[in-house]
Short mmCIF file of C-alpha atoms and ligand atoms in Angstrom, two decimals:
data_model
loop_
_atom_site.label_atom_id
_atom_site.label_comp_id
_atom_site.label_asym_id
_atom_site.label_seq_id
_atom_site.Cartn_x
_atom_site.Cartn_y
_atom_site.Cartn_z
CA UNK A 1 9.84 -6.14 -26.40
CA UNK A 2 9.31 -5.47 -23.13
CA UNK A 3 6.06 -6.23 -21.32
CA UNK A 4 3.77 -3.26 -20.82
CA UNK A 5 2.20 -2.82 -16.91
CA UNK A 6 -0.12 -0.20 -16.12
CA UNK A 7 -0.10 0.77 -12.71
CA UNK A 8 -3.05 2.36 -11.27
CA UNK A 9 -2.18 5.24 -8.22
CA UNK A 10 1.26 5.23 -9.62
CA UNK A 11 2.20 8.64 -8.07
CA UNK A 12 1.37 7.55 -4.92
CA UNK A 13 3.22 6.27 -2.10
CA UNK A 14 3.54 2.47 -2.56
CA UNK A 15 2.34 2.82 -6.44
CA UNK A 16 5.45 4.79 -6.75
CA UNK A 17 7.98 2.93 -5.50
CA UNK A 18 6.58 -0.31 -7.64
CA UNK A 19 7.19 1.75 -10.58
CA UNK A 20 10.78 1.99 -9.60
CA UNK A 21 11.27 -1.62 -9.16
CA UNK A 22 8.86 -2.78 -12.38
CA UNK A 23 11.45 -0.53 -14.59
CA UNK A 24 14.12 -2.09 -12.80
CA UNK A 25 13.10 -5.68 -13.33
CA UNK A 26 12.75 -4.54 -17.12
CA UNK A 27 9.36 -3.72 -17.43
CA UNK A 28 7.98 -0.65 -19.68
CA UNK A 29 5.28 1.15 -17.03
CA UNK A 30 2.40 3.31 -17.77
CA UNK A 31 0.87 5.03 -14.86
CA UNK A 32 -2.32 6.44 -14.45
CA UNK A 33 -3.53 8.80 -11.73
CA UNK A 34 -6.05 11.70 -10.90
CA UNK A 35 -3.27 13.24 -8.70
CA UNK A 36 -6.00 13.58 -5.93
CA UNK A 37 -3.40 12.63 -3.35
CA UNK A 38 -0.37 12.58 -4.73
CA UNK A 39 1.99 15.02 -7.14
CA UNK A 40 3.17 15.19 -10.70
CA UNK A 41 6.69 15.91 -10.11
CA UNK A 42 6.65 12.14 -8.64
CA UNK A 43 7.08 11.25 -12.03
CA UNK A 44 10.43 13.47 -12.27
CA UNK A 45 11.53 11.67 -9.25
CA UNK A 46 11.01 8.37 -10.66
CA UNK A 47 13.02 9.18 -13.81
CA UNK A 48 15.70 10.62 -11.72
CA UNK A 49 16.10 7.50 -9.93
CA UNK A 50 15.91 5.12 -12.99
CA UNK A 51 16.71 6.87 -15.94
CA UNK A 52 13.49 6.05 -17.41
CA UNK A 53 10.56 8.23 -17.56
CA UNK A 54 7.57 6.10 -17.09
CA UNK A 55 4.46 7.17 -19.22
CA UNK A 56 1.83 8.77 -17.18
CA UNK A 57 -2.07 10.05 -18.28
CA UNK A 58 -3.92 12.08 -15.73
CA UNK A 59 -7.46 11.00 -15.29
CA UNK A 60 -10.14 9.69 -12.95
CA UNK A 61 -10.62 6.20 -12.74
CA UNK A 62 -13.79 6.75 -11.46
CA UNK A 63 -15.35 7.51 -15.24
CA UNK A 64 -15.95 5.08 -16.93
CA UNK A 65 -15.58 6.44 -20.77
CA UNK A 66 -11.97 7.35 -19.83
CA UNK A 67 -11.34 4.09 -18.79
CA UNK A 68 -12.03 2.54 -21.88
CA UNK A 69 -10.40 5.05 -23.78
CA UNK A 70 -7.05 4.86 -22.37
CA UNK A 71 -7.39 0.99 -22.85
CA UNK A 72 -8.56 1.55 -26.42
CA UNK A 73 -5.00 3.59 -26.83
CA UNK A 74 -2.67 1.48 -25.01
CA UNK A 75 -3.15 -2.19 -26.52
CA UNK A 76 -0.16 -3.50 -25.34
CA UNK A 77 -0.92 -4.02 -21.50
CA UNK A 78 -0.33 -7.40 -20.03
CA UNK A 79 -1.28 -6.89 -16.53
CA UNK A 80 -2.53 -3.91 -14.04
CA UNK A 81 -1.42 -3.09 -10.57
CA UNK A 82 -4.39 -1.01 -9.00
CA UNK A 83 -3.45 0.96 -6.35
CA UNK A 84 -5.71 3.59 -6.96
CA UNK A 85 -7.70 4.41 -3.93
CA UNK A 86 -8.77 6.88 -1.03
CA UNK A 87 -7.24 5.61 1.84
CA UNK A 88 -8.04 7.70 4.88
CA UNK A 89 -9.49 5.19 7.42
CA UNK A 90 -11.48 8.54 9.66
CA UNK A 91 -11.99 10.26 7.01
CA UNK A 92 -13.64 7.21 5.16
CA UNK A 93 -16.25 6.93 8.71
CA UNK A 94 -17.05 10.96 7.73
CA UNK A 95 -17.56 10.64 3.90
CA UNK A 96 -18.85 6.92 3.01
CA UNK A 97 -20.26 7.46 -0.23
CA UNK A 98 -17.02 8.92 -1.33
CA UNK A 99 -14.96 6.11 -0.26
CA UNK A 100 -17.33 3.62 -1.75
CA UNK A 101 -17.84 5.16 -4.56
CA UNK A 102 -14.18 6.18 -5.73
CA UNK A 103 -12.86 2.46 -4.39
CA UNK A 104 -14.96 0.32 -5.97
CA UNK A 105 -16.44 2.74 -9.31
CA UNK A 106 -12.43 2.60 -10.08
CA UNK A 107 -12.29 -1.30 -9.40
CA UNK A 108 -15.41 -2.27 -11.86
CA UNK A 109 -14.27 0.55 -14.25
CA UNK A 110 -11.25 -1.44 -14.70
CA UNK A 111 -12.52 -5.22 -14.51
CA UNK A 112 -14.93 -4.19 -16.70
CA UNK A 113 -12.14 -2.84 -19.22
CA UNK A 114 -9.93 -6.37 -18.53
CA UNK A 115 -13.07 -8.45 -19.96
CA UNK A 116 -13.83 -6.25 -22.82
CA UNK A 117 -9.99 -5.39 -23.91
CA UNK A 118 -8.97 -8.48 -23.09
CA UNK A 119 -6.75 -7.51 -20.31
CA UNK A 120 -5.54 -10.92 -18.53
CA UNK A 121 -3.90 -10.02 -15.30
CA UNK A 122 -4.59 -7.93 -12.04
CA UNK A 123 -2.91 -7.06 -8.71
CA UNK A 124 -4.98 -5.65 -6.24
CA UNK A 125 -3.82 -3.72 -3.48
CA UNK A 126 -5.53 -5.29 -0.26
CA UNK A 127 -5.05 -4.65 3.24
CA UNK A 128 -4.90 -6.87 6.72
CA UNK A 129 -7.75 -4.73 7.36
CA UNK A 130 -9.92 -7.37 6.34
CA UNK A 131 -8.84 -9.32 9.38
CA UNK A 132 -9.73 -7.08 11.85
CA UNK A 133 -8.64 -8.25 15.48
CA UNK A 134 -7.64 -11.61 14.70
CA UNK A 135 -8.38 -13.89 17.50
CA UNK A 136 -5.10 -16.28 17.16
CA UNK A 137 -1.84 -14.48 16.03
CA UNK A 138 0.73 -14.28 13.55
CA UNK A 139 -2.60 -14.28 10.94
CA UNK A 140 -2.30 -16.35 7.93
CA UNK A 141 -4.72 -16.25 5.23
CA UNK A 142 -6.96 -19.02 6.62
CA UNK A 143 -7.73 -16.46 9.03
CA UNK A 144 -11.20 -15.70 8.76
CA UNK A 145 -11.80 -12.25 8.01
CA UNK A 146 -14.33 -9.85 10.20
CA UNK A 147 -16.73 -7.59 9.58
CA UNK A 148 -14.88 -4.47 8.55
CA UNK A 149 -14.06 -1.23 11.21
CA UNK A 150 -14.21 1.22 8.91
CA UNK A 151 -16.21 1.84 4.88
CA UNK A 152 -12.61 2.32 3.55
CA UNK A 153 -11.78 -1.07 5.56
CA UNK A 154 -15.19 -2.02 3.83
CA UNK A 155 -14.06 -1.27 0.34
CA UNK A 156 -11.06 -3.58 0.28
CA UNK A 157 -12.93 -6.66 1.66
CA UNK A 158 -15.87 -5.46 -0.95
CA UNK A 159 -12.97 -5.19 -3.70
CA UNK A 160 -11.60 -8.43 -3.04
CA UNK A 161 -14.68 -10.46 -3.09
CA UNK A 162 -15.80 -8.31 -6.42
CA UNK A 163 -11.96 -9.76 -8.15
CA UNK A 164 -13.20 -13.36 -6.46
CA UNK A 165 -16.31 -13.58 -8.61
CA UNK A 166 -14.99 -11.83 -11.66
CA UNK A 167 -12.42 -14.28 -11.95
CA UNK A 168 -14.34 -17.15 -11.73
CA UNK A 169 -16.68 -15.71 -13.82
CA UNK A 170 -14.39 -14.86 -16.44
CA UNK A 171 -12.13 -16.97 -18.83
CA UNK A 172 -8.57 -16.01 -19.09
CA UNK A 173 -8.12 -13.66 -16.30
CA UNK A 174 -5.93 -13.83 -13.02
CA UNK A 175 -5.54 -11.74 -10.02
CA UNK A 176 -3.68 -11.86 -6.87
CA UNK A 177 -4.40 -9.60 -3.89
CA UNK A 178 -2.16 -8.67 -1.81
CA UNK A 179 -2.67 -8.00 1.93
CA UNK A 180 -0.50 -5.33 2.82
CA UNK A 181 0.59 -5.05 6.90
CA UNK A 182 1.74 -1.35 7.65
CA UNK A 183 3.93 0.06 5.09
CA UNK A 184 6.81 2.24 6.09
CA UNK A 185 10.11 4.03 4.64
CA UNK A 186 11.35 5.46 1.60
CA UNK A 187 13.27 4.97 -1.37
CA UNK A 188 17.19 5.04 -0.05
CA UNK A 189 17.71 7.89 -2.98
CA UNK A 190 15.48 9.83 0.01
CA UNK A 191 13.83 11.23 -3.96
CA UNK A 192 10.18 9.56 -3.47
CA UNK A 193 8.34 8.43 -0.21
CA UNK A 194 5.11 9.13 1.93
CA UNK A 195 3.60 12.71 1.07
CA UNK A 196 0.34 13.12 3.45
CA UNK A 197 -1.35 16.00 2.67
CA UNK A 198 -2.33 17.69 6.21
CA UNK A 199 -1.57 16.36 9.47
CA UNK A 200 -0.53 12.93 9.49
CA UNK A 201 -2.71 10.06 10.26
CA UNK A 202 0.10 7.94 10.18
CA UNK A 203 2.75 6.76 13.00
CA UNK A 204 5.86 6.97 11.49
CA UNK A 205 4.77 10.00 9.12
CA UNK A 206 3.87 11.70 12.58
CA UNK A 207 7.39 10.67 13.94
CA UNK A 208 9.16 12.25 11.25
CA UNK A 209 7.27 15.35 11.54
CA UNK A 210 8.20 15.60 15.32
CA UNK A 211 11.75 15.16 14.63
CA UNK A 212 11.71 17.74 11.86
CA UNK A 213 9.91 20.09 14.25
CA UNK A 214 6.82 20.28 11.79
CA UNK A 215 4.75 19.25 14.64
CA UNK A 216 5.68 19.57 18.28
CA UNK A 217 4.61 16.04 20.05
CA UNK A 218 4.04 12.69 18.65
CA UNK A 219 0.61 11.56 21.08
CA UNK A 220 1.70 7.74 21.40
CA UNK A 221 -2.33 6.23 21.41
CA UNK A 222 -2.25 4.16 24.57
CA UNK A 223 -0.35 2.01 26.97
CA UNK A 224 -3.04 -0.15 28.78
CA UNK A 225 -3.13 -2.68 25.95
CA UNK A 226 -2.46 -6.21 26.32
CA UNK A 227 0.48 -5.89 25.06
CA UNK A 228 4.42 -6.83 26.58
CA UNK A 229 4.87 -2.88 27.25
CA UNK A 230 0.95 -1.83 26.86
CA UNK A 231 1.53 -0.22 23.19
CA UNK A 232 -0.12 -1.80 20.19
CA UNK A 233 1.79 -3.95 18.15
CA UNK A 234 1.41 -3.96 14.39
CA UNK A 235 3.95 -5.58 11.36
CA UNK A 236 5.90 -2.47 9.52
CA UNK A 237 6.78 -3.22 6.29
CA UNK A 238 9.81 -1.75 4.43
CA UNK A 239 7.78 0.28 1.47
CA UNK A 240 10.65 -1.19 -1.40
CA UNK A 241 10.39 -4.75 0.31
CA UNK A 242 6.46 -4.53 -0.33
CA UNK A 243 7.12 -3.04 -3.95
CA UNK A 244 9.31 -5.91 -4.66
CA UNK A 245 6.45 -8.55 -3.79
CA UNK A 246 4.36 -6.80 -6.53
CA UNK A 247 6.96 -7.36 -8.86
CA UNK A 248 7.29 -11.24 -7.60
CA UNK A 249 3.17 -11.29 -8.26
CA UNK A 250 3.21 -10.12 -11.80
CA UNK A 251 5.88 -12.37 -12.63
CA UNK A 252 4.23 -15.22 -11.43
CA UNK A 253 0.90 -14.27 -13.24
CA UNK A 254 2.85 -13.72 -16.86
CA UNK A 255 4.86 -17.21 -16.36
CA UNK A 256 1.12 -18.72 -15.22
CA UNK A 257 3.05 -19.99 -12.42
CA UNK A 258 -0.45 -18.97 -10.51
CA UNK A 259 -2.18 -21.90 -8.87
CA UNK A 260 -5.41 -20.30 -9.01
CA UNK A 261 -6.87 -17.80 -10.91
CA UNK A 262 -8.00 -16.19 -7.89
CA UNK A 263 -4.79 -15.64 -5.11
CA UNK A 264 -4.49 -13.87 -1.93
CA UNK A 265 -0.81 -13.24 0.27
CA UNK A 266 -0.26 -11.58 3.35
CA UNK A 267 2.74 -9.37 2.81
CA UNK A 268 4.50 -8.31 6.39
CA UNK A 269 7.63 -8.89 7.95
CA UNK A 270 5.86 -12.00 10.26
CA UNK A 271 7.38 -9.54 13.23
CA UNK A 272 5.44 -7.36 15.47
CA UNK A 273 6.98 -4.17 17.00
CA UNK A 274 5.02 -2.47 19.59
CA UNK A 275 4.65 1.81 18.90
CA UNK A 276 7.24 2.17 21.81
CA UNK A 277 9.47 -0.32 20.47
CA UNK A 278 9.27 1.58 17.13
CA UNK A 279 9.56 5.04 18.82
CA UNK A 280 13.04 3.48 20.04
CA UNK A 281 14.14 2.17 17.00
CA UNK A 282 13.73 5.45 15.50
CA UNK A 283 15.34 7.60 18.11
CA UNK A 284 18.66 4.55 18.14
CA UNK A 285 18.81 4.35 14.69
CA UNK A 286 18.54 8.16 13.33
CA UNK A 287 20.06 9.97 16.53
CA UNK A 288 17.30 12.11 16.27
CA UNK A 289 15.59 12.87 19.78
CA UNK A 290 12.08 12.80 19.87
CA UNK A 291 9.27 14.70 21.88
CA UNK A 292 6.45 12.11 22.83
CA UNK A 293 3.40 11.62 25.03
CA UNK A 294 1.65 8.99 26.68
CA UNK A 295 -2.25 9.82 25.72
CA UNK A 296 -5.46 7.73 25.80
CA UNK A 297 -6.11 5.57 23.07
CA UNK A 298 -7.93 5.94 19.78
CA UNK A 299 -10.64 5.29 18.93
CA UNK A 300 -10.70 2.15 16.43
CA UNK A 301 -7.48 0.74 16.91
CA UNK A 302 -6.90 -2.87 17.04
CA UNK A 303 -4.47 -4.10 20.25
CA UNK A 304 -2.00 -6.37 17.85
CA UNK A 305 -1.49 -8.19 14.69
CA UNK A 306 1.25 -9.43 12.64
CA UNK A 307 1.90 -11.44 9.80
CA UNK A 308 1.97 -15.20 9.21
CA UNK A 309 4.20 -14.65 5.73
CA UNK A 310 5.40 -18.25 4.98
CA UNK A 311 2.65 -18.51 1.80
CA UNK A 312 4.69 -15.69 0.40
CA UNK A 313 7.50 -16.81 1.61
CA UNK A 314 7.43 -20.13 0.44
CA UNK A 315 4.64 -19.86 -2.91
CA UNK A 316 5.95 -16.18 -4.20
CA UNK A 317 9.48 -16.83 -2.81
CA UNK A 318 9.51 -12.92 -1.82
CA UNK A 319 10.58 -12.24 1.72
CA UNK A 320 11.07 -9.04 3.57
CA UNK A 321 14.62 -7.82 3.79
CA UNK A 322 14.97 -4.50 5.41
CA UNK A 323 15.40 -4.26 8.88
CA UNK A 324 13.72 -1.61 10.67
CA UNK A 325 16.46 0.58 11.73
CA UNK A 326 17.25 0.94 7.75
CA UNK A 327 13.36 1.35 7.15
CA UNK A 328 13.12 4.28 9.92
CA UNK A 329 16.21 5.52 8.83
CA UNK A 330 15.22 5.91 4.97
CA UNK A 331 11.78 7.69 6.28
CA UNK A 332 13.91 9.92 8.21
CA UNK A 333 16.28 10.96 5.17
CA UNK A 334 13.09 11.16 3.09
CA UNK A 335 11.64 13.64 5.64
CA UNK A 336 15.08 16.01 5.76
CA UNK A 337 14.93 15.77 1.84
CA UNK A 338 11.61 17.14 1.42
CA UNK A 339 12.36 19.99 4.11
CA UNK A 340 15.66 20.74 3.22
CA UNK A 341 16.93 19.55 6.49
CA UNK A 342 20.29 18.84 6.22
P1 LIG B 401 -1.64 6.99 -1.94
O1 LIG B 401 -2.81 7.86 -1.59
O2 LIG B 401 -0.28 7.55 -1.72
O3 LIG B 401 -1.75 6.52 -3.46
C1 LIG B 401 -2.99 6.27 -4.08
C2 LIG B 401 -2.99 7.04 -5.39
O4 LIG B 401 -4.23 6.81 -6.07
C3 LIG B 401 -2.87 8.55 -5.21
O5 LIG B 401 -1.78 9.02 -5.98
C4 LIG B 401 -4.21 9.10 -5.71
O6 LIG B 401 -4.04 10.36 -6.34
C5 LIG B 401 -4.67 8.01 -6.67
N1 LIG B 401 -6.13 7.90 -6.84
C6 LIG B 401 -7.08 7.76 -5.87
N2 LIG B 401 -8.29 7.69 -6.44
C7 LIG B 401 -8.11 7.76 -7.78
C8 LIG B 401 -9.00 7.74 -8.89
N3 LIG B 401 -10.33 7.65 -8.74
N4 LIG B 401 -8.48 7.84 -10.15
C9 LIG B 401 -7.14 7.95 -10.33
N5 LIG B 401 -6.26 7.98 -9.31
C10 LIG B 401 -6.74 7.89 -8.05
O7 LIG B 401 -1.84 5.61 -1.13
P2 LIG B 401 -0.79 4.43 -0.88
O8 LIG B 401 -0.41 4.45 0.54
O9 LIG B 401 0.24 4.41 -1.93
O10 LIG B 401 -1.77 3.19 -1.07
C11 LIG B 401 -1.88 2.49 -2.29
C12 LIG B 401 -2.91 1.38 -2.14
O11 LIG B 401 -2.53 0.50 -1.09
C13 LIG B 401 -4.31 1.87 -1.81
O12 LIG B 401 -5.24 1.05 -2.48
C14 LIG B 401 -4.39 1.65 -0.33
O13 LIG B 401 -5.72 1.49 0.11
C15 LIG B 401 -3.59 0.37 -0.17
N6 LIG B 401 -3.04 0.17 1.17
C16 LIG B 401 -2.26 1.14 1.73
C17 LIG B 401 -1.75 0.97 3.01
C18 LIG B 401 -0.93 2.05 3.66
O14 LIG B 401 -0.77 2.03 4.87
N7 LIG B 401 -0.36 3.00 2.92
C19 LIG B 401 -2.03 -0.21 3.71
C20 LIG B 401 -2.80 -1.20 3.10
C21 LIG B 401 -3.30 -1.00 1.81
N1 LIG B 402 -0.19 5.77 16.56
C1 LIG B 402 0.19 6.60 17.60
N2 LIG B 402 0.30 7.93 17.36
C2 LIG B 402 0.05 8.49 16.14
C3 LIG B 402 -0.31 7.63 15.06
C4 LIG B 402 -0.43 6.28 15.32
O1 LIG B 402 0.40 6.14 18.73
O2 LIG B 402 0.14 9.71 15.99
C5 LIG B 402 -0.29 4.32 16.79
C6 LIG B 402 -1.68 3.77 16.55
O3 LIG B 402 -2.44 3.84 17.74
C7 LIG B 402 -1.39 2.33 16.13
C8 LIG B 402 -0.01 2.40 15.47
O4 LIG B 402 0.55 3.66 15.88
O5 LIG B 402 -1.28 1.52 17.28
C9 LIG B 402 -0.06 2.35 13.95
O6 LIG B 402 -1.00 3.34 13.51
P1 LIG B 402 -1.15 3.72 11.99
O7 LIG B 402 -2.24 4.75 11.90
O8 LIG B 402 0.18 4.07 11.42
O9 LIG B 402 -1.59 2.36 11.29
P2 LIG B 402 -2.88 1.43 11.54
O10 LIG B 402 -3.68 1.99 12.67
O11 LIG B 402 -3.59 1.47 10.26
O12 LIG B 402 -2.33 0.08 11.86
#
């Protein structure tokens, strides 16, 4: 029989994409998801891409009854890959309570259900975030981490520290976080990726837009940093490379090939691309000509950071593949999917 994953935000960008590769690695997937950022017909997508229609049950993670009655229905669940989150760093500064409330309500809702259902094995969705500016670069996950820039920044160090203590506290369970860097692309079937709702917060979202016409400049956030060419630099991470990882971590906590019962990775490429050196990839690798401008920078960012990735490199054995001409390029056919460009 095959083992049974739930996956938490499964209609959502990176939750989505993990489905894909769990069913492809043979594993029977239940998603659950609210749908507050994301869409049904995901789910349609999925199937379309791998033949199998992974079971899905719309609710709010957030309340706690429905929690335990979707674990009182599905038995069979080995492990959980919580994705499920609000993610908007601004809008998390504007709306606190929300963010705090649906990040970590969802989070205890669901350690809560893995001590009482007897649930052994969780996969958190973390963030490098938690490192803020790092003073000494590529980060590893020695690193210290800083005080957090943002409450949704908040929620992930919160979240991580909450799975710390529950695990220690609690017999038989396992989790591994995973520190994601910045996760980019699409699905090469071009039939899920990145759906933001609005205008995009997002660099390579906002890129695509541009070059579909959707929006008429891309504002490239400052060139004063101290940076090679004054851009910040950040680690972009192929979205089906990062789904693959997730796939490596559940493995390794159903084998108990785990060396703790507590685990954290950074999951990047280990290379840092500044937002003009990414601009160029784009326009070299899609053809596509793109309207941008130099403006001041905003407020929040961070000047650079980048991955140290040898502990998953050399503890998960996962390593990212995709270059980024094939990553910008799969956003791109994503984008000309979903507006019919041809
Ligand atoms: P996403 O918004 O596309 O997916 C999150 C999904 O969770 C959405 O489908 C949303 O509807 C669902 N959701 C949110 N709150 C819920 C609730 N209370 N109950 C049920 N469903 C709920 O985001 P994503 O980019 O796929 O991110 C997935 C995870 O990875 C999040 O935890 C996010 O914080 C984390 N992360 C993302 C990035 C990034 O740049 N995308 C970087 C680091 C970490
Ligand atoms: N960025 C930009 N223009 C945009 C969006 C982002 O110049 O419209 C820059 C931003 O200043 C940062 C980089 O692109 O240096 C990555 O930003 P993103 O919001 O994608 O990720 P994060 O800030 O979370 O690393």
């Amino acid at each position: 029989m095959k083992n049974q994953i739930l996956v938490t935000g499964g209609t959502g960008y990176i939750g989505s994409h993990t489905v894909v590769e769990l069913q492809q690695a043979g594993f029977d997937v239940v998603i659950v998801d609210n749908l507050c950022n994301s869409k049904a017909e995901v789910v349609d997508n999925i199937e379309k891409i791998t033949g199998i229609r992974p079971q899905f049950e719309c609710f709010d993670l957030t309340e706690r009854q429905a929690v335990r009655d979707f674990f009182g229905k599905y038995k069979q669940i080995k492990a959980i890959i919580h994705f499920a989150a609000l993610k908007a760093v601004g809008e998390s500064v504007s709306k606190p309570l929300e963010y705090y409330r649906n990040n970590l309500t969802a989070l205890m809702n669901i350690l809560e259900a893995m001590r009482d259902f007897g649930v052994p094995n969780i996969v958190f969705s973390s963030s490098c975030t938690v490192y803020g500016q790092p003073e000494h670069l590529p980060v590893t996950e020695s690193t210290p981490r800083l005080p957090a820039e943002s409450p949704y920044g908040n929620t992930k160090a919160i979240s991580e520290d909450i799975i710390r203590d529950f695990c220690k506290a609690t017999q038989g369970v396992s989790a591994i976080a995973l520190r994601y860097f910045n996760p980019i692309g699409a699905h090469p079937s071009a039939l899920i990726g990145e759906a933001p709702v609005g205008v995009p917060n997002n660099l390579v979202p906002y890129i695509t837009q541009t070059a579909a016409g959707i929006r008429q400049q891309l504002s490239v956030f400052g060139n004063d940093y101290n940076t090679p060419d004054g851009t910040p630099i950040r680690d972009y991470i192929n979205v089906v490379d990062l789904s693959k990882a997730h796939v490596v971590a559940i493995n390794r906590l159903l084998n108990g090939s785990n060396k703790a019962n507590y685990e954290y990775f950074n999951i990047g490429t280990g290379r840092g691309l500044s937002v003009m050196e990414l601009v160029n990839a784009f326009i070299k690798s899609t053809g596509v000509d793109l309207n941008y401008k130099i403006v001041g920078r905003r407020a929040g960012d961070i000047e650079k950071i980048w991955a140290d990735t040898s502990l998953a490199n050399n503890e998960l054995g996962w390593k990212a593949e995709k270059n980024i001409e094939e990553t910008l390029l799969s956003a791109w056919n994503w984008e000309k999917n979903v507006r019919g460009i041809k």
